[in-house]
Each structure stands twice: as C-alpha cells, then as structure tokens.
Short mmCIF file of C-alpha atoms in Angstrom, two decimals:
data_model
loop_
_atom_site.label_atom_id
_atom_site.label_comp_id
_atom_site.label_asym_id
_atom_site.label_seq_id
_atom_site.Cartn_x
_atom_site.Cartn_y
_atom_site.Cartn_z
CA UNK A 1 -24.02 111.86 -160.55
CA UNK A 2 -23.14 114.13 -157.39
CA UNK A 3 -25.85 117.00 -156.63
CA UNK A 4 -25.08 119.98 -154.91
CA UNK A 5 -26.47 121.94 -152.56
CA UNK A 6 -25.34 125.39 -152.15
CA UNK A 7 -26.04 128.20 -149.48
CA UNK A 8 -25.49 132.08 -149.69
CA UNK A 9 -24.99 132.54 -145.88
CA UNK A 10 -26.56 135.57 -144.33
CA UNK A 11 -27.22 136.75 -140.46
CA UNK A 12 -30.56 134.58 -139.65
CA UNK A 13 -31.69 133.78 -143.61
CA UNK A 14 -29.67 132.21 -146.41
CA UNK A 15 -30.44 131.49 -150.12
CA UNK A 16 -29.73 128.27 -151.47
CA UNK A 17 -29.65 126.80 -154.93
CA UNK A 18 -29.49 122.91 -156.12
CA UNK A 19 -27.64 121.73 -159.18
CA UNK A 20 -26.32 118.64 -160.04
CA UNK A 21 -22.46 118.22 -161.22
CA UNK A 22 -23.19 119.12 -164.76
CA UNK A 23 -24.09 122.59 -163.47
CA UNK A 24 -28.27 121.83 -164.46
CA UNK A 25 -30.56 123.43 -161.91
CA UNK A 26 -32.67 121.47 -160.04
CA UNK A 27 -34.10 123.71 -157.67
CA UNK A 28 -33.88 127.81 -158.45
CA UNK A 29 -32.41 129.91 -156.07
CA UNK A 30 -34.44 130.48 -153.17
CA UNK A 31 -34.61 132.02 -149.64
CA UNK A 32 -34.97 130.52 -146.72
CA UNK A 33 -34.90 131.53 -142.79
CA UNK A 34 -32.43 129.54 -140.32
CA UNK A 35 -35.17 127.75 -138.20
CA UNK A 36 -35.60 124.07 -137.99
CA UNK A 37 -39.00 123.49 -139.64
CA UNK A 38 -37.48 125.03 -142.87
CA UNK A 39 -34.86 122.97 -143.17
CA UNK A 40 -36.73 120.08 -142.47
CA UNK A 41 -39.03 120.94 -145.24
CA UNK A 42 -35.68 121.70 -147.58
CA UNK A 43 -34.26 118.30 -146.24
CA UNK A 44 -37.43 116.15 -146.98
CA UNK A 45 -37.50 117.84 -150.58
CA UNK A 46 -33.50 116.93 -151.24
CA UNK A 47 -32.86 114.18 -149.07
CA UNK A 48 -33.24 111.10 -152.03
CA UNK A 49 -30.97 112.91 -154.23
CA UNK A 50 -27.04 110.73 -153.42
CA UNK A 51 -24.21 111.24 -153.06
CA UNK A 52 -25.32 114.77 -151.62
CA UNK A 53 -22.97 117.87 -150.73
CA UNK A 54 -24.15 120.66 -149.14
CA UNK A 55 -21.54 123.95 -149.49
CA UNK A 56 -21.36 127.44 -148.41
CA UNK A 57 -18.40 129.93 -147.77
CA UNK A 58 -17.20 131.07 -144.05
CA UNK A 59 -19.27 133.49 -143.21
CA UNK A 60 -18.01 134.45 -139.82
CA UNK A 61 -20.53 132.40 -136.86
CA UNK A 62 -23.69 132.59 -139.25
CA UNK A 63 -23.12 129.35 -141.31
CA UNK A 64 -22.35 127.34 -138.20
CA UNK A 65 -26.11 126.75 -137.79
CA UNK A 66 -26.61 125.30 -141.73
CA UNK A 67 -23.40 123.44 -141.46
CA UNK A 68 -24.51 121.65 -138.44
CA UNK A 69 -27.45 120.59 -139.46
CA UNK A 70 -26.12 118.92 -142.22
CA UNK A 71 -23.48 117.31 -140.69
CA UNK A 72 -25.93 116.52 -138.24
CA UNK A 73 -27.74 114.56 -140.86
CA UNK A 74 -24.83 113.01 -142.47
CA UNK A 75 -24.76 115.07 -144.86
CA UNK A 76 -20.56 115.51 -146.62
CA UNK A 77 -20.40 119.60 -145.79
CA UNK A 78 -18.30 121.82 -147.48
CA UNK A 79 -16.97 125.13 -145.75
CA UNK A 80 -15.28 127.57 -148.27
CA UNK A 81 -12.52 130.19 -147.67
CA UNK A 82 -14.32 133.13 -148.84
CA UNK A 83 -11.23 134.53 -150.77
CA UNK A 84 -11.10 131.34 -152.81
CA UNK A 85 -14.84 131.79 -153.81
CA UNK A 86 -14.35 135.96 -154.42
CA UNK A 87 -12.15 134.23 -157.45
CA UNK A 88 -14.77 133.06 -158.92
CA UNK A 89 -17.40 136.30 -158.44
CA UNK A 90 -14.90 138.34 -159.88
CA UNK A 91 -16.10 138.77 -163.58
CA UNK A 92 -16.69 141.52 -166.59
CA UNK A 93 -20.55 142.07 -165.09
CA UNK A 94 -20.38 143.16 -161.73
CA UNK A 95 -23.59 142.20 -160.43
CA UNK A 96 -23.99 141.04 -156.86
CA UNK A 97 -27.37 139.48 -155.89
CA UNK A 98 -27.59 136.76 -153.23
CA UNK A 99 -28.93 134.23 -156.16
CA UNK A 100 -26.27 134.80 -158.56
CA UNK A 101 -23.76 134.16 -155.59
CA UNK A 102 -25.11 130.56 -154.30
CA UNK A 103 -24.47 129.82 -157.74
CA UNK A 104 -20.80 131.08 -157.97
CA UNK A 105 -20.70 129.07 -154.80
CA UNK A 106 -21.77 125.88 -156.42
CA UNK A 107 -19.21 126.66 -159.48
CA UNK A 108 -16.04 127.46 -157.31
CA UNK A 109 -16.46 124.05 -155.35
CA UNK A 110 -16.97 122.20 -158.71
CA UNK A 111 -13.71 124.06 -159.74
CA UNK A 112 -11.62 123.62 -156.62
CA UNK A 113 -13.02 120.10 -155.48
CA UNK A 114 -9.83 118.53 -155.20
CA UNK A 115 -7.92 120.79 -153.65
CA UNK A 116 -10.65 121.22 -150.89
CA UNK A 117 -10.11 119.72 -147.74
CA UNK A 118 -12.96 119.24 -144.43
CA UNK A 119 -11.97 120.77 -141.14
CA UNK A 120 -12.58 117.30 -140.02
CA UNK A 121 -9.33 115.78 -138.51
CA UNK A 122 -8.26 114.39 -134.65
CA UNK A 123 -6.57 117.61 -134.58
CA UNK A 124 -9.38 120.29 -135.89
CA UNK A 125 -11.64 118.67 -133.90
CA UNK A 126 -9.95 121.26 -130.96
CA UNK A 127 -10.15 124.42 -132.98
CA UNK A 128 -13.54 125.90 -130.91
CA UNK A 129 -10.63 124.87 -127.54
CA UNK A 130 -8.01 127.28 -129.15
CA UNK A 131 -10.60 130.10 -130.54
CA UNK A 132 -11.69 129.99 -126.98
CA UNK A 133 -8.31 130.32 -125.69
CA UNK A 134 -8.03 133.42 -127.95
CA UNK A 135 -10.72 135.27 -127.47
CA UNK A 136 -10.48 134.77 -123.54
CA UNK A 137 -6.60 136.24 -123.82
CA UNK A 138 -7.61 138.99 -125.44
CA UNK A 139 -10.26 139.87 -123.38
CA UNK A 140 -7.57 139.49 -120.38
CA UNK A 141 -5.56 141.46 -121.97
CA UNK A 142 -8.46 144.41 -121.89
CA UNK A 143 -9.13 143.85 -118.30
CA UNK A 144 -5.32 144.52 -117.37
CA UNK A 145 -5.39 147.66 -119.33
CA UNK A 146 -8.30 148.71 -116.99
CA UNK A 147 -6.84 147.37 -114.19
CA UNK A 148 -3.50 149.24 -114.52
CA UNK A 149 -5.73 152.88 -114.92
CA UNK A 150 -7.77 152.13 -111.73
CA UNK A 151 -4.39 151.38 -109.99
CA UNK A 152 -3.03 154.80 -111.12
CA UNK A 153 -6.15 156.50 -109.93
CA UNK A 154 -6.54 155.01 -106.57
CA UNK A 155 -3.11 153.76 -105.39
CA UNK A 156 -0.34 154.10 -107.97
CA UNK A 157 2.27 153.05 -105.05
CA UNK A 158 0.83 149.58 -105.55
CA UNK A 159 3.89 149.45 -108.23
CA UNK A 160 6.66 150.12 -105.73
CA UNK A 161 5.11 147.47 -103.15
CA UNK A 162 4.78 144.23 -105.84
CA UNK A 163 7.32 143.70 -108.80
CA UNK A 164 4.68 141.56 -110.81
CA UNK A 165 1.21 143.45 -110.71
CA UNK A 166 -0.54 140.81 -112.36
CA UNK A 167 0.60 137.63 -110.08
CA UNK A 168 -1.77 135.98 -107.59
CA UNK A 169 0.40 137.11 -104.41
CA UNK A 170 -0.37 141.18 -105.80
CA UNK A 171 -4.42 140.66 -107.24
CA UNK A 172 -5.10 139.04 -103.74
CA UNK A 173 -3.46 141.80 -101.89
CA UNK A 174 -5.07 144.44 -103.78
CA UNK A 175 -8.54 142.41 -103.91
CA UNK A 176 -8.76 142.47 -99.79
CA UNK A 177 -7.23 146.06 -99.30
CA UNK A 178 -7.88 147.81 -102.62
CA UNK A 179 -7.39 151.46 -100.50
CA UNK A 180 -4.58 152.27 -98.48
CA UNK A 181 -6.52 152.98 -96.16
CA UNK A 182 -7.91 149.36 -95.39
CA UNK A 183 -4.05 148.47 -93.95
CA UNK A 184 -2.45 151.40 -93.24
CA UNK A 185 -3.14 151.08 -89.48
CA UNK A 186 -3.13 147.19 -89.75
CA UNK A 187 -0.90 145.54 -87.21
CA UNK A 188 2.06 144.52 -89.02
CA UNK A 189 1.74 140.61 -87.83
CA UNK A 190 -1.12 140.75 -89.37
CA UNK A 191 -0.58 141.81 -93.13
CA UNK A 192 2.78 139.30 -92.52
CA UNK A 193 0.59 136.56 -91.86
CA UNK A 194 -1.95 137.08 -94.62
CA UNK A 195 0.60 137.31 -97.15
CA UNK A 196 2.15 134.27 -95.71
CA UNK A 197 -1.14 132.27 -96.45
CA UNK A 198 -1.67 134.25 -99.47
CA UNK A 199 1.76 133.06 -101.20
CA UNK A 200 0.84 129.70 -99.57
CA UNK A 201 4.74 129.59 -97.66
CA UNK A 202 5.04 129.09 -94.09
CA UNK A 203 7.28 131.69 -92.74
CA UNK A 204 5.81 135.12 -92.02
CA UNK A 205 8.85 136.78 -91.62
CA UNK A 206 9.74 136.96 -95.04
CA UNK A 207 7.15 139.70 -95.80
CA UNK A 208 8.17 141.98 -92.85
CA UNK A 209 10.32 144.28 -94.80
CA UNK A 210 7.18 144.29 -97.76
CA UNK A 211 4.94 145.18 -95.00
CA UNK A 212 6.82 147.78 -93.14
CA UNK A 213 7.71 149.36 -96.74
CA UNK A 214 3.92 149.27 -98.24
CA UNK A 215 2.94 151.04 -94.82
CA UNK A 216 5.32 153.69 -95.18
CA UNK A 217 4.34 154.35 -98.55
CA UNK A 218 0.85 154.17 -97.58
CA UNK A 219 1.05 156.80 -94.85
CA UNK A 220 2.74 158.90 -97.45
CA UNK A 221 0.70 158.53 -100.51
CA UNK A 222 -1.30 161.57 -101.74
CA UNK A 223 -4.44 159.55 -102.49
CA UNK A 224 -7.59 161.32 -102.04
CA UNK A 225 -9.91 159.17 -103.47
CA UNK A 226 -12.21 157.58 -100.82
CA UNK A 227 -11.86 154.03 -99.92
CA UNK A 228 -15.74 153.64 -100.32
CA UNK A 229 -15.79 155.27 -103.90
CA UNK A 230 -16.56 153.51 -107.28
CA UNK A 231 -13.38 153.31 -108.33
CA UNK A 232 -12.60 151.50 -105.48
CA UNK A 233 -15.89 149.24 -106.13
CA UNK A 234 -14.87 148.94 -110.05
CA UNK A 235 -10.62 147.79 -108.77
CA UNK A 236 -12.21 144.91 -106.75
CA UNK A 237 -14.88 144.12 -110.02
CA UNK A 238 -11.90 144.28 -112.21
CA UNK A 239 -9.53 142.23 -110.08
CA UNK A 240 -12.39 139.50 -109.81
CA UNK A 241 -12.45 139.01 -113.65
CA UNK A 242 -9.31 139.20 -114.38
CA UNK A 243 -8.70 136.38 -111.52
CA UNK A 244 -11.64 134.51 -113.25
CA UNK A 245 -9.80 134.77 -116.77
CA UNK A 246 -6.88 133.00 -115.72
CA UNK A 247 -8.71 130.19 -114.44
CA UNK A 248 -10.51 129.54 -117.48
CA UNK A 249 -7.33 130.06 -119.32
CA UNK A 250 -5.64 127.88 -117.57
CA UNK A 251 -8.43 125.04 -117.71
CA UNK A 252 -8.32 125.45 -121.41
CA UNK A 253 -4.83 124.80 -121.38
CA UNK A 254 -4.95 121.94 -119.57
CA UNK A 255 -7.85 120.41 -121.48
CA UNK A 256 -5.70 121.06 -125.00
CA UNK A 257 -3.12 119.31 -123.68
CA UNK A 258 -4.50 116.46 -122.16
CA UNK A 259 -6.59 115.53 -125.86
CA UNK A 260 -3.50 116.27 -127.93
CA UNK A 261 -0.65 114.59 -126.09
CA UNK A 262 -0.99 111.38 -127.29
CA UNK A 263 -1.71 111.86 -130.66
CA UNK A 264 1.57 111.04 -133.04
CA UNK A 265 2.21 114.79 -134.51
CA UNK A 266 2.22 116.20 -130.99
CA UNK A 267 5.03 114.00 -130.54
CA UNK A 268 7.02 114.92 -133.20
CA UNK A 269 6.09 118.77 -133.05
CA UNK A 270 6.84 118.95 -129.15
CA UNK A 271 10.44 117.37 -129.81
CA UNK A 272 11.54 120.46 -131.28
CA UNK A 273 13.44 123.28 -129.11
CA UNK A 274 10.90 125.64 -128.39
CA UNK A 275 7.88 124.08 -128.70
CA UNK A 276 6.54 123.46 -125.05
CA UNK A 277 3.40 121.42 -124.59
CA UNK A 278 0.69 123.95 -124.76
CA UNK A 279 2.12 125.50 -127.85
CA UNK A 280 2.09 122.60 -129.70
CA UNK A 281 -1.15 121.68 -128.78
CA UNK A 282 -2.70 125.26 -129.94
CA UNK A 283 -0.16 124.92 -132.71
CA UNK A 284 -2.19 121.70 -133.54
CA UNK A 285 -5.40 122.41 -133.35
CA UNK A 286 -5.08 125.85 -135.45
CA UNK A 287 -3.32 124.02 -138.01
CA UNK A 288 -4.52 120.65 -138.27
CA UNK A 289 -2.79 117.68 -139.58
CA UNK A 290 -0.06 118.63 -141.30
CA UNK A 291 0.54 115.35 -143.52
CA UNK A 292 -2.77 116.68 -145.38
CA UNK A 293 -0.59 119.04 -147.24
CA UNK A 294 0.97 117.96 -150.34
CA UNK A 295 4.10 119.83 -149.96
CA UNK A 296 5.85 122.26 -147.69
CA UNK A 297 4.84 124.98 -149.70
CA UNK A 298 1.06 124.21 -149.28
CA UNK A 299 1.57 124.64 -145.37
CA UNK A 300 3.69 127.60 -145.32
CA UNK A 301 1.22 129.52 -147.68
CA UNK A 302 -1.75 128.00 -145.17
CA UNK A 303 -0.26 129.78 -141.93
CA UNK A 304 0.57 133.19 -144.11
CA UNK A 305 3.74 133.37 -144.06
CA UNK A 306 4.88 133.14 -148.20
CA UNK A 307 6.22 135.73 -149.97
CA UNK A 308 3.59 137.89 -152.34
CA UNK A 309 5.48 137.63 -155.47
CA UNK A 310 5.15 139.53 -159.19
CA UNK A 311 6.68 138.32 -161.85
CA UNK A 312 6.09 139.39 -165.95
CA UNK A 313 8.45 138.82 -168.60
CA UNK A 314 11.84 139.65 -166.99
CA UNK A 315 10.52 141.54 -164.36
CA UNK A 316 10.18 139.87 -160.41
CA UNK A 317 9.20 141.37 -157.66
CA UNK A 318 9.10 139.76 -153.93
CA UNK A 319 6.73 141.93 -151.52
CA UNK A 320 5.91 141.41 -148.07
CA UNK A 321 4.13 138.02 -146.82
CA UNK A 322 0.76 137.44 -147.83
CA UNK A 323 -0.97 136.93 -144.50
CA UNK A 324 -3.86 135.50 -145.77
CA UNK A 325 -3.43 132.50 -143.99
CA UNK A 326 -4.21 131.37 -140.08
CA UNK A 327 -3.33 134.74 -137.96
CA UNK A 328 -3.14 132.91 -134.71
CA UNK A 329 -0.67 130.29 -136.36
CA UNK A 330 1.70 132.81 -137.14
CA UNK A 331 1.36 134.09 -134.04
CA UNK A 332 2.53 131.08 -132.28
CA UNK A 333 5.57 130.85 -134.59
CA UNK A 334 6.80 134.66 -133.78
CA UNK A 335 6.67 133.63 -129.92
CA UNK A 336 8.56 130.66 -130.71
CA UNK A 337 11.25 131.82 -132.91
CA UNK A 338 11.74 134.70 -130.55
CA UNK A 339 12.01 133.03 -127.24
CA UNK A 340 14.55 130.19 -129.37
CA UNK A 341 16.74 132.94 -130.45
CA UNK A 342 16.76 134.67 -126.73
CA UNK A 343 17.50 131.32 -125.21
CA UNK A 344 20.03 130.10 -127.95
CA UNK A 345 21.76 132.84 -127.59
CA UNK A 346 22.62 132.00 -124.04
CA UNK A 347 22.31 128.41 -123.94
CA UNK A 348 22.53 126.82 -127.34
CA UNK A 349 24.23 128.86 -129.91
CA UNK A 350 24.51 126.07 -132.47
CA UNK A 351 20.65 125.78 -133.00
CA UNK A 352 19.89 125.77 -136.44
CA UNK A 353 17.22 128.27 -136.17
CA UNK A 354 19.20 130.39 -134.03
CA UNK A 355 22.52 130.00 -136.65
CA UNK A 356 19.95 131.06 -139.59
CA UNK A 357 18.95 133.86 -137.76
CA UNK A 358 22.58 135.21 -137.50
CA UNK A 359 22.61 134.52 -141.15
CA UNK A 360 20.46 136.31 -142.10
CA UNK A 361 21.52 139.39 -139.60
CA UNK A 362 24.70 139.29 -141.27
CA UNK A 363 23.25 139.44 -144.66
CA UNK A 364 22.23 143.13 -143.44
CA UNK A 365 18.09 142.20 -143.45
CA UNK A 366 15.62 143.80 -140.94
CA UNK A 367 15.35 142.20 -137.89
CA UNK A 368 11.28 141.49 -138.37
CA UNK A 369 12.60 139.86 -141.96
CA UNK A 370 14.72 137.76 -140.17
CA UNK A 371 12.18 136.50 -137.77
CA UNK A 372 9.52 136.09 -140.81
CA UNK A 373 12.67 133.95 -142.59
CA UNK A 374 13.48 131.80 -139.33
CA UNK A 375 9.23 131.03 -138.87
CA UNK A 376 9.46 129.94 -142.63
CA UNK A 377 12.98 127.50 -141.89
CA UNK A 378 10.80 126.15 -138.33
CA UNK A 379 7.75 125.64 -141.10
CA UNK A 380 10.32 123.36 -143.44
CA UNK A 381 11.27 121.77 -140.06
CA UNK A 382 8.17 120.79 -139.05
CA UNK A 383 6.48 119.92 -142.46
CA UNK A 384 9.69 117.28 -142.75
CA UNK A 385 9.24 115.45 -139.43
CA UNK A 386 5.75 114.80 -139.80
CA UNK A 387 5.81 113.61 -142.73
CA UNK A 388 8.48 111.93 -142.34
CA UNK A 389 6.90 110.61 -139.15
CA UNK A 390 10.54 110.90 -136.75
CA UNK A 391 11.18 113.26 -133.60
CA UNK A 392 13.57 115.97 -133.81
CA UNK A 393 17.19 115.05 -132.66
CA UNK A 394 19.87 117.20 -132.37
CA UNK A 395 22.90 117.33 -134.60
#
C-alpha cells in the first residue's frame, strides 16, 4: 500500500492532505506554515506510514522549501508540471479552494504515475548552474541597455573611437576616463601606453592613430555635461556591473563545463556541428538525460517545439508549435541551427541540417518555419545518437 502526501503550495503556507493509493483519507486537508517545527510535527505524525511520497505542483521558488525537506529526509518527492495537474481541476463544478486542490493533486499523480519522471539525473543535477546562467544574461543584457543611454548622454563619440563597445579594451577605457575631459589634454604617450597594458600587447604604437583620433574627437565633441555629474558617477557604476556580470558568467561557464564533460551524452551531443562545449553543457542540464524519453516524440514535445494539431472526423488542422515545453531549450536550438546554416553556407554546404533547410526554402515556407523544422530534424539527430549511444560522424 503506497500513501501519499500531497501539498497545495502557496507563498510562506501550504495545505496538505494524506491519502493512501486507494484514494481513502487519512489525514483531512489542512494548513500549515513553511517553518521547520511544523513540519517536524507533520513528519513525526506521517513518518511510519511506507513506502511514502510526498507531491506538489511547480509553484515557481515557493515549493523548493517543502520539497527539500523531504528529500532531505529521504523522502521519494514528486514535482508536478502545473499544466498536467490543471487537467485534472478542470471539471463541470468550478470550485477552487486550496483543499479541494491538494486533493486533485493527489489524484493527477495517481493518474499520471508512470509517465512521471524526478528531476533527479547526473545531468539535472546542473539545472540551478544554467538558471543562474540565465538570469545573470538577462540581467547583462539590462545593464548594456543602460550603458548604451549613459554613453549617448555623456560621450556619444565613444562609438566612433571603439568598434566593440562592450569588449574589455572599450569598458576599461571608458571606466578610467568616462568624460572627455579626463584625456583630452592627456599626453598622447600616455593614453598609448595605457591602452597598451589595457589590451595586455606590448607595442604602444599600435594605438597612436586611436589616440590621436579619440583626442580630436574629444576636442570637438559638444558635450556639456560635467565630468563630475551623476551621469558620469552612474557610467562608471554601470560599467562596474556590467564588468562584474561577465565574470560570473564566465565562471558559470566554466564550472558547466568542467561537471558535464565527461559524462557519456556530452560526448555524443558535442560531436555534432554546432554544438560547442558550453552549449551542450546548458543544452544538458536544461534537458536532462535524454535516454529517459521513450521516443523522439516525447523529447521534441518536452523542449516545445511539436506542432499543436486539430483533428475531427476528416478535418486536420496543424497550428503553430506548442511551446509549452523548456523555453531556454529552444532557445539554445535557434542559436544553433542559425549559426550552422550561416557557417554551412560558407564552409560546409552538404550538412544535413543546412541541405534541409534549403529544402524547405524551396518548398516556399517562412524562413522562422524553416528554422522551427531544422531544430525539430537536430531534435531527431540527437534523440538517435544517444540512444543509440555513438558520436556523430559525417557522411
């Protein structure tokens, strides 16, 4: 007999119900706060009752707390997709209360136990590395926005002086002498020799012609913000985070690599053309092992990337792609596919990805459609290789 333990997740309280597989109630639905001496209380009260399975659905960071301290304990733990469990709360009475939904809960995992599978693997285990890696990116990617406005207000010549705004040779620059007025009179040996140690070369006179050209365009400039204003203050702020961003980024990289690139899929995955060794490692760890799925069509449905498709009687209909799957995933696939058909194009114009592409051009389908199609063939690539447990070899 398997008893269940099941949680309505909420921001700081939850309410939790306990049944055992035949769907009898042991304990009634019940609410209780997320602090320890609760839960040890709940946990002393529940704890004799095997084999034991605690379940709740994804509730964005709130359930983390409950499903650690199960697993913690030893406890199996069951994380739900919520849309799987709205399935089940969908009836005639629409009635919502946070007691009749810890029971739905229990019912959809006693429906949909075998399909469900634990976050659990040597290649989930780096998820938290890649969300990380996400949310850092896009908080870079916020930081440029702000740094590109302050440029325009203080020193919009900056873009004539360095071709790549964001590289370390430019944020140093513009970190040290974030007015024009800081170099303007600088002798010019100088500003040749920082940007010699800057760039970390060894001859100066490479950067003569930069420096004579930024101090012409510095005398010139009609900038009439002082170089002891805020904006000035907030460039330098902004320049300093952005600088810290990368090298967290970067570390993150490193560290996904370095825990993935022995493992056997990263192998296999990292053989194919296009997949370089970080993105097969985020690949990895937002996708997990892909041998778990029982067919190809499993794994292209889990990244979002099937086709939403209504059928009755004679009638079909093919819509867009679902996208309920893994966001990020199909994320990684667009910059893949893309940068393979750029490069293929050039360098390898019998790449099967690359000769489906054209394919599909020729067939006269949108250009996004096309991408969308190739990301599904790369899927069918992948999902073969692993499970068929062989690197990727050429034709």
């Amino acid at each position: 007999m398997e008893y269940i333990l099941s949680f309505d997740i909420a921001k700081g309280k939850s309410v939790y119900c306990f049944i055992d597989e035949t769907k009898n109630i042991i304990i009634e639905p019940t609410s209780i706060n997320h602090n320890k001496k609760e839960f040890d209380v709940l946990f002393d009260n529940i704890k004799s009752y095997r084999p034991l399975t605690v379940v709740m659905e994804s509730t964005s960071v709130y359930h983390l707390p409950v499903e650690n301290y199960f697993r913690s304990k030893g406890i199996e733990t069951i994380v739900m997709n919520p849309k799987l469990v709205k399935q089940y709360k969908d009836t005639l009475n629409k009635s919502k209360t946070d007691k009749i939904d810890c029971f739905k809960i229990a019912r959809c995992y006693l429906g949909t136990i075998d399909t469900l599978y634990q976050k659990n693997d040597e290649y989930f285990m780096f998820n938290p590395l890649a969300r990380q890696y996400w949310s850092l990116v896009e908080g870079q990617t916020r930081l440029k926005n702000r740094y590109r406005q302050l440029i325009e207000i203080v020193f919009p010549e900056f873009n004539l002086i360095f071709d790549d705004m964001y590289s370390d040779l430019a944020l140093n620059f513009i970190h040290d002498f974030p007015h024009p007025a800081l170099f303007v009179n600088r002798r010019t040996d100088y500003l040749m020799n920082y940007l010699k140690v800057k760039n970390g070369t060894t001859q100066a006179f490479r950067f003569k012609n930069k420096v004579l050209k930024m101090k012409d365009i510095a005398s010139n400039s009609l900038c009439y913000v002082g170089f002891n204003s805020l904006q000035v203050q907030n460039l330098v702020q902004v320049i300093e985070m952005i600088q810290y961003h990368k090298q967290e980024i970067n570390k993150l990289k490193e560290q996904l690599i370095n825990n993935l690139k022995d493992t056997n899929q990263f192998k296999i995955i990292n053989s194919i053309p296009g997949f370089g060794e970080f993105s097969t490692a985020l690949f990895l760890a937002e996708v997990g092992d892909i041998t778990r799925f029982d067919e190809r069509k499993q794994f292209i449905s889990f990244i979002g990337i099937d086709s939403i498709t209504s059928q009755s009687g004679t009638s079909e209909y093919h819509g867009p792609i679902s996208k309920t799957g893994c966001k990020f995933a199909r994320t990684i696939l667009f910059n893949i596919v893309t940068t393979i058909i750029q490069i293929s194009a050039h360098t390898d114009k019998e790449n099967p990805i690359y000769l489906f592409f054209r394919k599909k051009q020729s067939e006269g389908k949108h250009h996004y459609k096309c991408i969308i199609a190739c990301e599904t063939k790369l899927c069918k690539i992948i999902y073969k290789l692993c499970t068929s447990d062989c690197l990727y070899k050429n034709k």
